[in-house]
Coordinates of C-alpha atoms in Angstrom, one line a residue:
Chain A
M1 CA 0.0 0.0 0.0
S2 CA 2.8 2.4 0.9
E3 CA 4.2 2.1 -2.7
S4 CA 0.9 3.2 -4.2
V5 CA 0.7 6.2 -1.8
K6 CA 4.2 7.2 -2.7
A7 CA 3.4 6.9 -6.4
T8 CA 0.4 9.2 -6.1
I9 CA 2.3 11.8 -4.0
D10 CA 5.2 11.8 -6.4
S11 CA 3.2 12.3 -9.5
D12 CA 2.3 15.8 -10.4
S13 CA -1.4 15.8 -10.5
T14 CA -2.3 19.5 -10.3
G15 CA -4.2 19.2 -13.5
N16 CA -2.2 21.9 -15.3
V17 CA -1.5 19.6 -18.2
P18 CA -3.2 20.1 -21.5
G19 CA -6.4 18.1 -21.7
A20 CA -8.5 17.2 -18.7
P21 CA -6.9 15.0 -16.1
V22 CA -8.7 11.8 -15.3
T23 CA -10.6 11.9 -12.1
R24 CA -12.7 9.6 -10.2
V25 CA -15.5 10.2 -7.7
I26 CA -15.2 8.1 -4.6
K27 CA -17.3 7.7 -1.5
R28 CA -15.0 9.4 1.1
H29 CA -17.0 9.9 4.2
T30 CA -19.6 7.5 5.7
L31 CA -23.0 8.8 6.8
A32 CA -21.9 8.4 10.4
T33 CA -18.9 10.6 9.9
R34 CA -20.9 13.3 8.0
L35 CA -23.6 13.4 10.7
W36 CA -20.9 13.5 13.4
H37 CA -19.1 16.4 11.6
W38 CA -22.1 18.7 11.2
T39 CA -23.5 17.9 14.7
N40 CA -20.0 18.8 16.0
L41 CA -20.1 22.1 14.1
V42 CA -23.4 23.1 15.7
C43 CA -22.3 21.9 19.2
L44 CA -18.9 23.7 19.0
V45 CA -20.5 27.0 17.9
V46 CA -23.0 26.8 20.8
L47 CA -20.3 25.7 23.2
L48 CA -18.0 28.5 22.2
M49 CA -20.5 31.3 22.3
S50 CA -22.2 30.2 25.5
G51 CA -18.7 29.7 26.9
L52 CA -17.9 33.3 26.2
Q53 CA -21.1 34.3 27.9
I54 CA -20.0 32.4 31.0
F55 CA -16.5 33.9 30.8
N56 CA -18.0 37.4 30.7
A57 CA -19.4 36.7 34.3
H58 CA -15.8 36.9 35.6
P59 CA -13.5 37.9 32.7
A60 CA -10.2 37.0 34.3
L61 CA -8.1 33.8 34.3
Y62 CA -5.6 32.6 36.9
W63 CA -3.1 29.8 37.6
G64 CA -3.4 27.5 40.6
E65 CA -6.3 26.5 42.8
Q66 CA -7.8 29.9 43.5
S67 CA -8.1 33.4 42.1
D68 CA -5.4 35.9 43.0
F69 CA -7.7 38.8 42.1
A70 CA -4.9 41.4 42.0
N71 CA -2.7 39.4 39.6
P72 CA -4.7 37.6 36.9
F73 CA -2.9 35.8 34.1
I74 CA -5.4 37.2 31.6
A75 CA -8.1 39.9 32.3
I76 CA -10.5 41.7 30.0
H77 CA -12.0 44.9 31.3
A78 CA -12.8 48.6 30.7
R79 CA -11.0 51.6 32.2
T80 CA -11.1 55.3 31.9
A81 CA -8.0 56.7 30.1
E82 CA -6.1 59.9 31.1
D83 CA -8.2 61.9 28.6
G84 CA -11.4 60.8 30.2
E85 CA -12.3 58.4 27.3
R86 CA -13.5 54.9 28.2
M87 CA -11.3 52.2 26.7
G88 CA -11.4 48.4 26.5
V89 CA -8.2 46.6 27.8
V90 CA -6.9 43.1 27.6
R91 CA -4.2 42.3 30.1
I92 CA -2.0 39.3 29.5
A93 CA 0.7 38.5 32.0
G94 CA 1.0 42.2 32.9
Q95 CA 1.0 43.5 29.3
A96 CA -2.0 45.7 28.5
F97 CA -3.5 46.0 25.0
D98 CA -6.1 48.5 23.8
T99 CA -9.0 46.5 22.4
T100 CA -11.7 49.2 22.5
G101 CA -14.8 48.3 20.4
V102 CA -14.3 44.6 20.6
L103 CA -12.9 43.3 23.9
G104 CA -13.6 45.0 27.3
L105 CA -15.7 47.8 25.9
S106 CA -18.1 47.3 23.0
D107 CA -21.3 48.3 21.4
D108 CA -24.3 46.9 23.2
N109 CA -27.6 48.0 21.7
G110 CA -26.2 51.3 20.4
Q111 CA -24.2 52.1 23.5
L112 CA -20.6 51.4 24.5
R113 CA -20.7 49.2 27.5
E114 CA -18.2 47.3 29.6
R115 CA -18.3 43.6 28.6
A116 CA -15.4 41.3 28.0
F117 CA -16.6 39.7 24.8
P118 CA -19.0 41.7 22.6
R119 CA -22.7 40.8 22.3
W120 CA -22.3 39.3 18.8
A121 CA -19.9 36.7 20.2
T122 CA -22.0 35.5 23.1
L123 CA -25.0 33.3 23.5
P124 CA -27.4 34.7 24.5
G125 CA -26.4 38.2 23.3
D126 CA -27.5 39.9 26.6
K127 CA -25.6 39.4 29.8
W128 CA -27.4 36.3 31.0
L129 CA -25.1 33.9 32.8
T130 CA -27.6 31.2 33.7
M131 CA -28.9 30.9 30.1
G132 CA -25.3 30.7 28.9
R133 CA -24.8 27.8 31.3
N134 CA -28.0 26.1 30.1
W135 CA -26.9 26.2 26.5
H136 CA -23.3 25.2 27.4
F137 CA -24.4 22.1 29.3
L138 CA -27.1 21.1 26.7
A139 CA -24.4 21.2 23.9
A140 CA -21.9 19.5 26.1
W141 CA -24.3 16.6 26.8
I142 CA -24.6 16.1 23.0
F143 CA -21.0 16.8 22.1
V144 CA -19.1 14.8 24.8
P145 CA -20.8 11.4 24.3
L146 CA -20.3 11.7 20.5
V147 CA -16.6 12.6 20.9
V148 CA -16.0 9.7 23.3
A149 CA -17.9 7.3 21.0
Y150 CA -15.8 8.5 18.0
L151 CA -12.5 8.2 19.8
L152 CA -13.4 4.6 20.7
Y153 CA -14.4 3.9 17.2
I154 CA -11.1 5.2 15.9
L155 CA -9.2 3.1 18.4
L156 CA -11.2 -0.1 17.9
V157 CA -11.8 -0.2 14.2
P158 CA -8.6 -0.9 12.2
Q159 CA -10.0 0.7 9.0
R160 CA -10.6 3.9 10.9
R161 CA -7.2 3.7 12.5
R162 CA -5.6 3.5 9.1
A163 CA -7.6 6.5 7.9
L164 CA -6.3 8.7 10.8
F165 CA -2.9 7.4 11.8
P166 CA -0.2 8.4 9.3
T167 CA 2.0 5.8 7.6
W168 CA 5.8 6.2 7.7
V169 CA 5.8 7.4 4.1
Q170 CA 3.3 10.1 4.9
L171 CA 5.4 11.2 7.9
K172 CA 8.5 11.3 5.8
N173 CA 6.7 13.3 3.2
I174 CA 5.5 16.0 5.6
P175 CA 8.2 18.6 4.5
R176 CA 7.1 18.1 0.9
T177 CA 3.4 18.3 1.8
L178 CA 4.1 21.5 3.7
L179 CA 5.9 22.9 0.7
D180 CA 3.0 22.0 -1.5
H181 CA 0.5 23.6 0.9
A182 CA 2.6 26.8 0.8
R183 CA 2.4 26.8 -3.0
L184 CA -1.4 26.1 -2.7
R185 CA -0.8 22.9 -4.6
F186 CA -3.2 20.3 -3.3
H187 CA -3.3 16.6 -4.1
H188 CA -6.8 15.2 -4.1
E189 CA -6.5 11.7 -2.9
A190 CA -8.6 9.2 -1.2
D191 CA -6.3 9.2 1.9
Y192 CA -5.5 12.2 4.1
N193 CA -1.9 13.5 4.0
G194 CA 0.5 13.4 6.9
I195 CA -0.2 16.9 8.1
Q196 CA -3.9 16.4 8.0
K197 CA -3.6 13.2 9.9
L198 CA -1.3 14.7 12.6
T199 CA -3.6 17.7 13.0
Y200 CA -6.7 15.6 13.3
L201 CA -5.0 13.4 15.9
L202 CA -3.8 16.4 17.9
V203 CA -7.3 17.8 17.9
L204 CA -9.1 14.5 18.6
F205 CA -6.7 13.0 21.2
G206 CA -5.2 16.3 22.5
L207 CA -7.4 19.4 22.4
L208 CA -10.8 17.7 22.8
P209 CA -9.9 15.5 25.8
V210 CA -8.2 18.4 27.6
M211 CA -11.2 20.6 26.8
I212 CA -13.7 18.0 28.2
L213 CA -11.7 17.1 31.2
S214 CA -10.8 20.7 32.2
G215 CA -14.5 21.5 31.8
L216 CA -15.5 18.7 34.1
T217 CA -12.8 19.9 36.6
M218 CA -14.7 23.1 37.1
A219 CA -17.7 21.2 38.6
P220 CA -17.3 21.1 42.4
S221 CA -19.1 17.7 42.7
V222 CA -16.6 16.3 40.1
N223 CA -13.7 17.7 42.2
A224 CA -14.9 15.8 45.2
A225 CA -15.4 12.6 43.2
W226 CA -12.2 12.7 41.2
P227 CA -9.7 15.0 43.0
W228 CA -6.9 13.6 40.8
L229 CA -8.4 15.4 37.8
T230 CA -8.1 18.8 39.4
E231 CA -4.5 18.0 40.5
L232 CA -3.7 16.9 36.9
F233 CA -4.4 20.5 35.8
G234 CA -2.7 22.1 38.8
G235 CA -5.9 23.4 40.4
R236 CA -9.3 24.5 39.5
Q237 CA -8.4 28.0 38.3
S238 CA -5.6 26.4 36.1
A239 CA -8.2 24.1 34.7
R240 CA -10.4 27.1 33.8
T241 CA -7.4 28.7 32.1
F242 CA -6.6 25.5 30.2
H243 CA -10.3 25.3 29.1
F244 CA -10.1 28.8 27.7
L245 CA -6.7 28.3 26.0
C246 CA -7.9 25.0 24.4
A247 CA -11.0 26.8 23.1
T248 CA -8.7 29.4 21.6
A249 CA -6.6 26.6 20.0
L250 CA -9.8 25.1 18.6
I251 CA -10.7 28.4 17.0
G252 CA -7.2 28.4 15.5
F253 CA -7.9 24.9 14.1
F254 CA -11.3 26.0 12.8
V255 CA -9.8 29.0 11.0
V256 CA -7.1 27.0 9.3
H257 CA -9.6 24.2 8.5
I258 CA -12.0 26.6 6.8
A259 CA -9.1 28.3 5.0
L260 CA -7.9 25.0 3.6
V261 CA -11.4 23.8 2.7
L262 CA -11.8 27.1 0.7
V263 CA -8.5 27.1 -1.2
S264 CA -8.3 23.3 -1.9
G265 CA -11.6 23.0 -3.8
V266 CA -14.5 24.2 -1.7
F267 CA -17.2 22.5 -3.7
N268 CA -15.5 19.1 -3.7
N269 CA -14.7 19.4 0.0
L270 CA -18.1 20.4 1.0
R271 CA -19.7 17.7 -1.2
S272 CA -17.6 15.1 0.5
M273 CA -18.9 16.2 3.9
V274 CA -22.5 16.5 2.7
S275 CA -23.1 13.6 0.3
G276 CA -19.9 11.8 1.0
R277 CA -18.7 11.9 -2.6
Y278 CA -15.3 13.2 -3.3
R279 CA -13.5 13.6 -6.6
I280 CA -9.9 12.4 -6.6
Q281 CA -7.3 12.6 -9.3
V282 CA -5.9 9.4 -10.8
E283 CA -3.1 8.9 -13.2
A284 CA -4.3 9.0 -16.8
H285 CA -3.5 5.4 -17.7
D286 CA -4.6 4.0 -14.3
G287 CA -7.6 1.9 -14.9
S288 CA -7.3 0.1 -11.7
E289 CA -9.8 0.0 -8.8
P290 CA -9.8 2.9 -6.5
R291 CA -7.7 2.4 -3.4
H292 CA -9.6 1.3 -0.4
D293 CA -7.7 3.0 2.3
Chain B
M1 CA -16.5 2.8 -0.2
T2 CA -18.0 0.2 -2.5
D3 CA -17.5 0.1 -6.2
S4 CA -21.1 1.1 -6.9
N5 CA -20.3 4.4 -5.3
T6 CA -17.4 5.2 -7.6
R7 CA -17.5 6.3 -11.2
L8 CA -14.8 7.2 -13.7
S9 CA -15.1 10.4 -15.5
T10 CA -13.2 13.5 -16.6
S11 CA -13.5 16.8 -14.9
S12 CA -16.8 18.4 -15.8
P13 CA -17.6 22.2 -15.3
P14 CA -18.8 22.8 -11.8
D15 CA -22.5 23.3 -11.2
R16 CA -22.5 27.0 -10.5
A17 CA -26.2 27.3 -9.6
R18 CA -25.8 24.6 -7.0
R19 CA -22.7 26.3 -5.6
R20 CA -24.5 29.7 -5.3
L21 CA -27.4 28.0 -3.6
L22 CA -25.1 26.2 -1.2
G23 CA -23.2 29.5 -0.3
G24 CA -26.5 31.3 0.1
L25 CA -27.8 28.7 2.4
C26 CA -24.7 28.8 4.6
A27 CA -24.9 32.6 5.0
L28 CA -28.6 32.4 5.8
G29 CA -28.0 29.6 8.2
A30 CA -25.3 31.4 10.2
G31 CA -27.5 34.6 10.4
T32 CA -30.6 32.9 11.5
F33 CA -28.7 30.6 13.9
L34 CA -27.5 33.6 16.0
T35 CA -30.8 35.4 16.3
G36 CA -32.6 32.0 16.5
C37 CA -30.7 31.0 19.6
D38 CA -31.5 34.3 21.3
R39 CA -35.2 33.9 20.4
L40 CA -35.1 30.3 21.7
S41 CA -33.6 31.5 25.0
E42 CA -36.8 33.5 25.5
S43 CA -39.3 30.7 24.7
A44 CA -40.8 28.8 27.6
P45 CA -40.7 25.3 26.2
V46 CA -37.1 25.7 25.2
R47 CA -36.3 26.9 28.7
A48 CA -38.1 23.9 30.1
A49 CA -36.1 21.6 27.8
L50 CA -32.9 23.3 28.8
S51 CA -33.7 22.7 32.5
N52 CA -34.1 19.0 31.8
V53 CA -30.4 19.0 31.1
E54 CA -29.9 20.0 34.8
Q55 CA -31.8 16.8 35.8
L56 CA -29.5 14.8 33.5
S57 CA -26.3 16.4 35.1
Y58 CA -27.8 15.8 38.6
K59 CA -28.6 12.1 38.0
A60 CA -25.4 11.4 36.1
Q61 CA -23.3 12.8 39.0
R62 CA -25.4 10.9 41.6
L63 CA -24.9 7.8 39.6
I64 CA -21.2 8.0 38.9
A65 CA -19.7 9.9 41.9
S66 CA -19.6 8.5 45.4
R67 CA -22.2 10.1 47.6
Q68 CA -19.7 10.2 50.5
A69 CA -16.8 11.6 48.4
L70 CA -15.1 14.5 50.3
A71 CA -14.3 17.9 48.8
K72 CA -10.5 18.5 48.8
E73 CA -9.2 20.1 52.0
F74 CA -6.3 22.4 51.8
D75 CA -3.3 23.5 53.8
E76 CA -3.4 26.6 56.1
S77 CA -0.8 28.2 53.9
Q78 CA -3.3 28.2 51.0
I79 CA -5.9 30.3 52.8
A80 CA -6.7 33.5 50.9
P81 CA -5.8 36.7 52.7
V82 CA -9.3 38.1 52.2
F83 CA -12.3 35.8 51.6
R84 CA -14.2 37.5 48.8
P85 CA -17.7 38.3 49.9
N86 CA -20.5 38.2 47.3
G87 CA -24.2 38.9 47.1
T88 CA -25.5 40.7 50.1
T89 CA -22.6 41.9 52.2
N90 CA -24.2 44.2 54.8
P91 CA -27.9 43.5 55.5
Q92 CA -29.8 46.7 56.5
E93 CA -32.9 45.0 58.1
D94 CA -33.7 46.5 61.5
Y95 CA -33.7 43.1 63.2
Y96 CA -30.4 42.2 61.7
R97 CA -28.8 45.6 62.7
A98 CA -30.1 44.9 66.2
W99 CA -28.4 41.5 66.3
V100 CA -25.1 43.0 65.1
E101 CA -25.4 45.7 67.9
N102 CA -25.5 43.1 70.7
G103 CA -23.2 40.5 69.2
F104 CA -26.0 38.1 68.2
A105 CA -26.8 37.5 71.9
D106 CA -30.5 37.2 71.3
W107 CA -30.2 35.7 67.8
R108 CA -31.8 32.2 67.6
L109 CA -31.6 29.4 65.0
T110 CA -34.9 27.6 64.5
I111 CA -35.0 24.1 63.1
D112 CA -38.5 22.9 62.2
G113 CA -40.8 21.5 59.5
L114 CA -41.0 17.8 59.0
V115 CA -39.1 16.9 62.2
E116 CA -40.1 15.0 65.3
E117 CA -38.5 17.5 67.7
P118 CA -38.3 21.1 66.4
M119 CA -35.8 23.2 68.3
T120 CA -34.4 26.7 68.8
L121 CA -30.7 27.2 69.5
S122 CA -28.7 30.2 70.5
L123 CA -25.3 30.9 68.9
L124 CA -23.7 29.9 72.2
A125 CA -25.5 26.5 72.2
L126 CA -24.3 25.9 68.6
R127 CA -20.7 26.8 69.6
E128 CA -20.9 24.3 72.5
M129 CA -21.8 21.4 70.1
A130 CA -19.1 19.2 68.6
S131 CA -17.5 21.1 65.7
R132 CA -15.7 20.4 62.5
T133 CA -13.0 22.6 60.9
Q134 CA -12.1 22.4 57.2
I135 CA -10.1 24.4 54.8
T136 CA -11.9 24.3 51.5
R137 CA -12.2 26.1 48.2
H138 CA -15.3 28.1 47.4
D139 CA -16.2 28.1 43.7
C140 CA -18.5 30.9 42.5
V141 CA -20.8 30.3 39.6
E142 CA -19.2 33.3 38.0
G143 CA -15.9 31.4 37.8
W144 CA -13.6 32.6 40.5
S145 CA -12.4 30.5 43.5
C146 CA -11.3 31.4 47.1
I147 CA -9.9 29.2 49.8
G148 CA -11.0 29.7 53.4
Q149 CA -11.1 27.8 56.8
W150 CA -14.5 27.1 58.2
T151 CA -15.5 26.0 61.7
G152 CA -19.1 25.0 62.5
V153 CA -21.6 22.3 63.5
P154 CA -22.0 19.4 61.0
L155 CA -25.6 19.7 59.8
A156 CA -25.9 15.9 60.2
D157 CA -25.5 16.3 64.0
L158 CA -28.3 18.9 64.1
L159 CA -30.5 16.7 61.9
D160 CA -29.9 13.7 64.2
R161 CA -31.1 15.8 67.2
V162 CA -34.4 17.0 65.5
R163 CA -35.0 13.6 63.9
P164 CA -36.4 14.3 60.4
A165 CA -39.7 12.5 59.5
D166 CA -39.6 9.9 56.8
T167 CA -41.4 12.3 54.4
A168 CA -38.6 14.9 54.6
R169 CA -36.8 15.1 51.3
F170 CA -35.1 18.6 51.4
V171 CA -33.5 20.9 53.9
V172 CA -34.4 24.5 53.3
F173 CA -32.2 27.4 54.7
H174 CA -34.1 30.6 55.3
C175 CA -31.9 33.7 55.5
A176 CA -32.2 37.1 57.2
D177 CA -31.3 39.2 54.2
H178 CA -33.4 40.7 51.4
T179 CA -30.9 40.1 48.5
Y180 CA -29.5 43.4 47.1
G181 CA -32.1 45.2 49.2
G182 CA -34.9 43.8 47.1
S183 CA -38.3 42.4 48.3
D184 CA -37.2 38.7 48.4
L185 CA -35.5 37.0 51.3
Y186 CA -32.6 34.8 50.3
Y187 CA -33.1 31.0 50.8
E188 CA -31.5 27.8 49.6
S189 CA -32.1 24.1 49.8
L190 CA -30.2 20.8 49.7
D191 CA -31.3 17.2 49.2
M192 CA -30.8 14.8 52.1
I193 CA -27.6 13.4 50.6
E194 CA -25.8 16.8 50.6
A195 CA -27.4 17.7 53.9
Y196 CA -26.0 14.6 55.7
H197 CA -22.6 14.9 53.9
P198 CA -19.8 15.1 56.6
Q199 CA -18.5 18.4 55.2
T200 CA -21.9 20.2 55.2
L201 CA -21.7 22.6 58.1
L202 CA -23.5 25.5 59.7
A203 CA -20.3 27.5 60.0
Y204 CA -19.8 30.3 62.6
D205 CA -16.0 30.9 62.2
L206 CA -14.0 31.9 59.2
N207 CA -10.2 31.6 59.4
G208 CA -10.5 31.1 63.2
E209 CA -12.4 34.4 63.8
P210 CA -16.2 34.8 64.2
L211 CA -17.8 35.0 60.8
P212 CA -17.8 38.6 59.6
V213 CA -21.0 40.3 58.6
A214 CA -19.9 40.4 54.9
N215 CA -19.5 36.6 54.9
G216 CA -22.8 35.8 56.6
A217 CA -22.7 36.4 60.4
P218 CA -23.7 34.7 62.6
I219 CA -23.9 31.5 60.6
R220 CA -23.8 30.4 57.0
L221 CA -24.1 27.1 55.2
R222 CA -21.1 25.3 53.8
A223 CA -22.0 22.6 51.3
E224 CA -18.6 22.0 49.8
R225 CA -19.6 20.0 46.7
Q226 CA -21.8 22.8 45.4
L227 CA -21.3 26.2 43.8
G228 CA -21.2 29.4 45.9
Y229 CA -24.8 30.4 45.6
K230 CA -25.8 27.3 47.6
Q231 CA -23.7 28.6 50.6
A232 CA -26.6 30.6 52.1
K233 CA -25.4 33.4 54.5
Y234 CA -27.3 34.9 57.5
V235 CA -29.2 31.6 58.1
M236 CA -32.0 32.0 60.6
R237 CA -34.2 29.0 60.1
V238 CA -33.7 25.4 58.9
E239 CA -36.9 23.8 57.6
L240 CA -37.3 20.2 56.5
V241 CA -39.8 19.8 53.7
E242 CA -41.1 17.2 51.3
S243 CA -41.2 19.7 48.4
F244 CA -40.1 23.3 48.0
K245 CA -42.9 24.0 45.5
Q246 CA -44.8 26.2 48.0
L247 CA -41.9 28.3 49.0
H248 CA -41.2 31.6 47.3
G249 CA -40.8 31.1 43.6
G250 CA -41.0 27.3 44.0
K251 CA -37.6 26.4 42.6
G252 CA -35.8 25.8 45.9
G253 CA -33.6 28.9 46.1
Y254 CA -33.3 32.6 45.5
W255 CA -31.1 32.2 42.4
E256 CA -33.0 29.1 41.3
D257 CA -36.2 31.2 41.2
R258 CA -34.2 33.5 38.8
G259 CA -33.3 30.7 36.4
Y260 CA -30.2 29.1 38.0
D261 CA -29.9 25.4 38.4
W262 CA -31.1 23.9 41.7
W263 CA -28.3 21.3 41.2
A264 CA -25.2 23.4 41.8
G265 CA -22.7 20.6 41.5
I266 CA -21.6 21.8 38.1

């Protein structure tokens, strides 16, 4: 199998040759994967926006077990500048940044008001902690069991494992794949490339578990039941900070993911996640069966 | 990935109309989603559905977590220099001001409701009972945490003395303060599992000193496996009930009546 992967990667299949390249439409994603993907999108958007609503109730992050109110690691607030103007400020490890209009001080129904994240970023838009919590827990109860089920599925089904764990050839080809990405030259193949696989693994087995576990750590009843979980994160306030930082990393993943979906053939990519069908490039004289990996 | 799902072809021009439709639907979807969620937050059935999630969290935690599990206790060196007060910090009620004036000498705690032997106790009588001291972390629903040392009477000991009836399912804590000077008295409630938990105290000392007014003098509740709003301050009366439907807003607590979860374990 590794030989055929190498052959496909080595061949220049950008389609810039005269005459249309031969392509083939394969079924890339199963119905389960597609449903999982779009349910995740809805859940993650609700989780993020309701999470920002919850954060707004106390817009400061700390390290350790408790809050050292005078010395937060990150704080978002409004203050009055020397000229009397109100300004929004983000403070990270002692450094202050002027973020007026977006963070700390933003438009709230036609008036500049102090709020960490602006109303367009929170769910609900109004300052309403309890409703933010309700949405957050509802989405979490849908999202978390699905993530756990999917992680088990990946680990238990060999076919899935092959689809997500990179081969040695793919790992070796990462520098080349990076270079191709930089040149916006994308190979449309049945298999994910090494960078894709490593990124998905990092998100699935790194960010998401930390996100879920640090979220659970914020619950006092969970603290009593599993104190080791809190200790793992170095205290409850550290867990809250990790929860926030992982959410930021997930936004980073989201942005890169969307950008690559857009530049590497948005229609083909979207179709593969909607109907499951994905067009791949094959070598012109290759009449063989599509690869089943 | 069966063969029937694959077909060999050459690149055909993309279906522009379908692409435009797809793009339009995406934009429309994102726009309606945001306003939609805000509207949904206002609708009664949706709010009822959202509160069912609370029951799910409650039952899941009761199922998975040990009922006797203790909240972590900390070292003296970790006690916060100032224990941050929240909610009402200086009740202005005449009766309360009078208690403060004479050092709570004629303040009394009433324990009644579905009990075999209702009783009234002075602060001195409470202080003479066996006490428990614990250094625990207080987690506010807003997100901050503060570590303090609490000394008080285990609620279980008091319940043993008044002997709850078999029908008693909740312990309600009635407080002296009208929250934020409004028209409603603060109150809270626990189920019998949290009420009998060894770390659930009626605390009269904070960090070795009599409880300051800002933190709930003369006694406040400590239920260490619950969020801050459960830790009722200025407790005057402990009532055992079968249901809290008839009390105030009927949701079992001041903040619960304003939409917060009764189960404050998360």
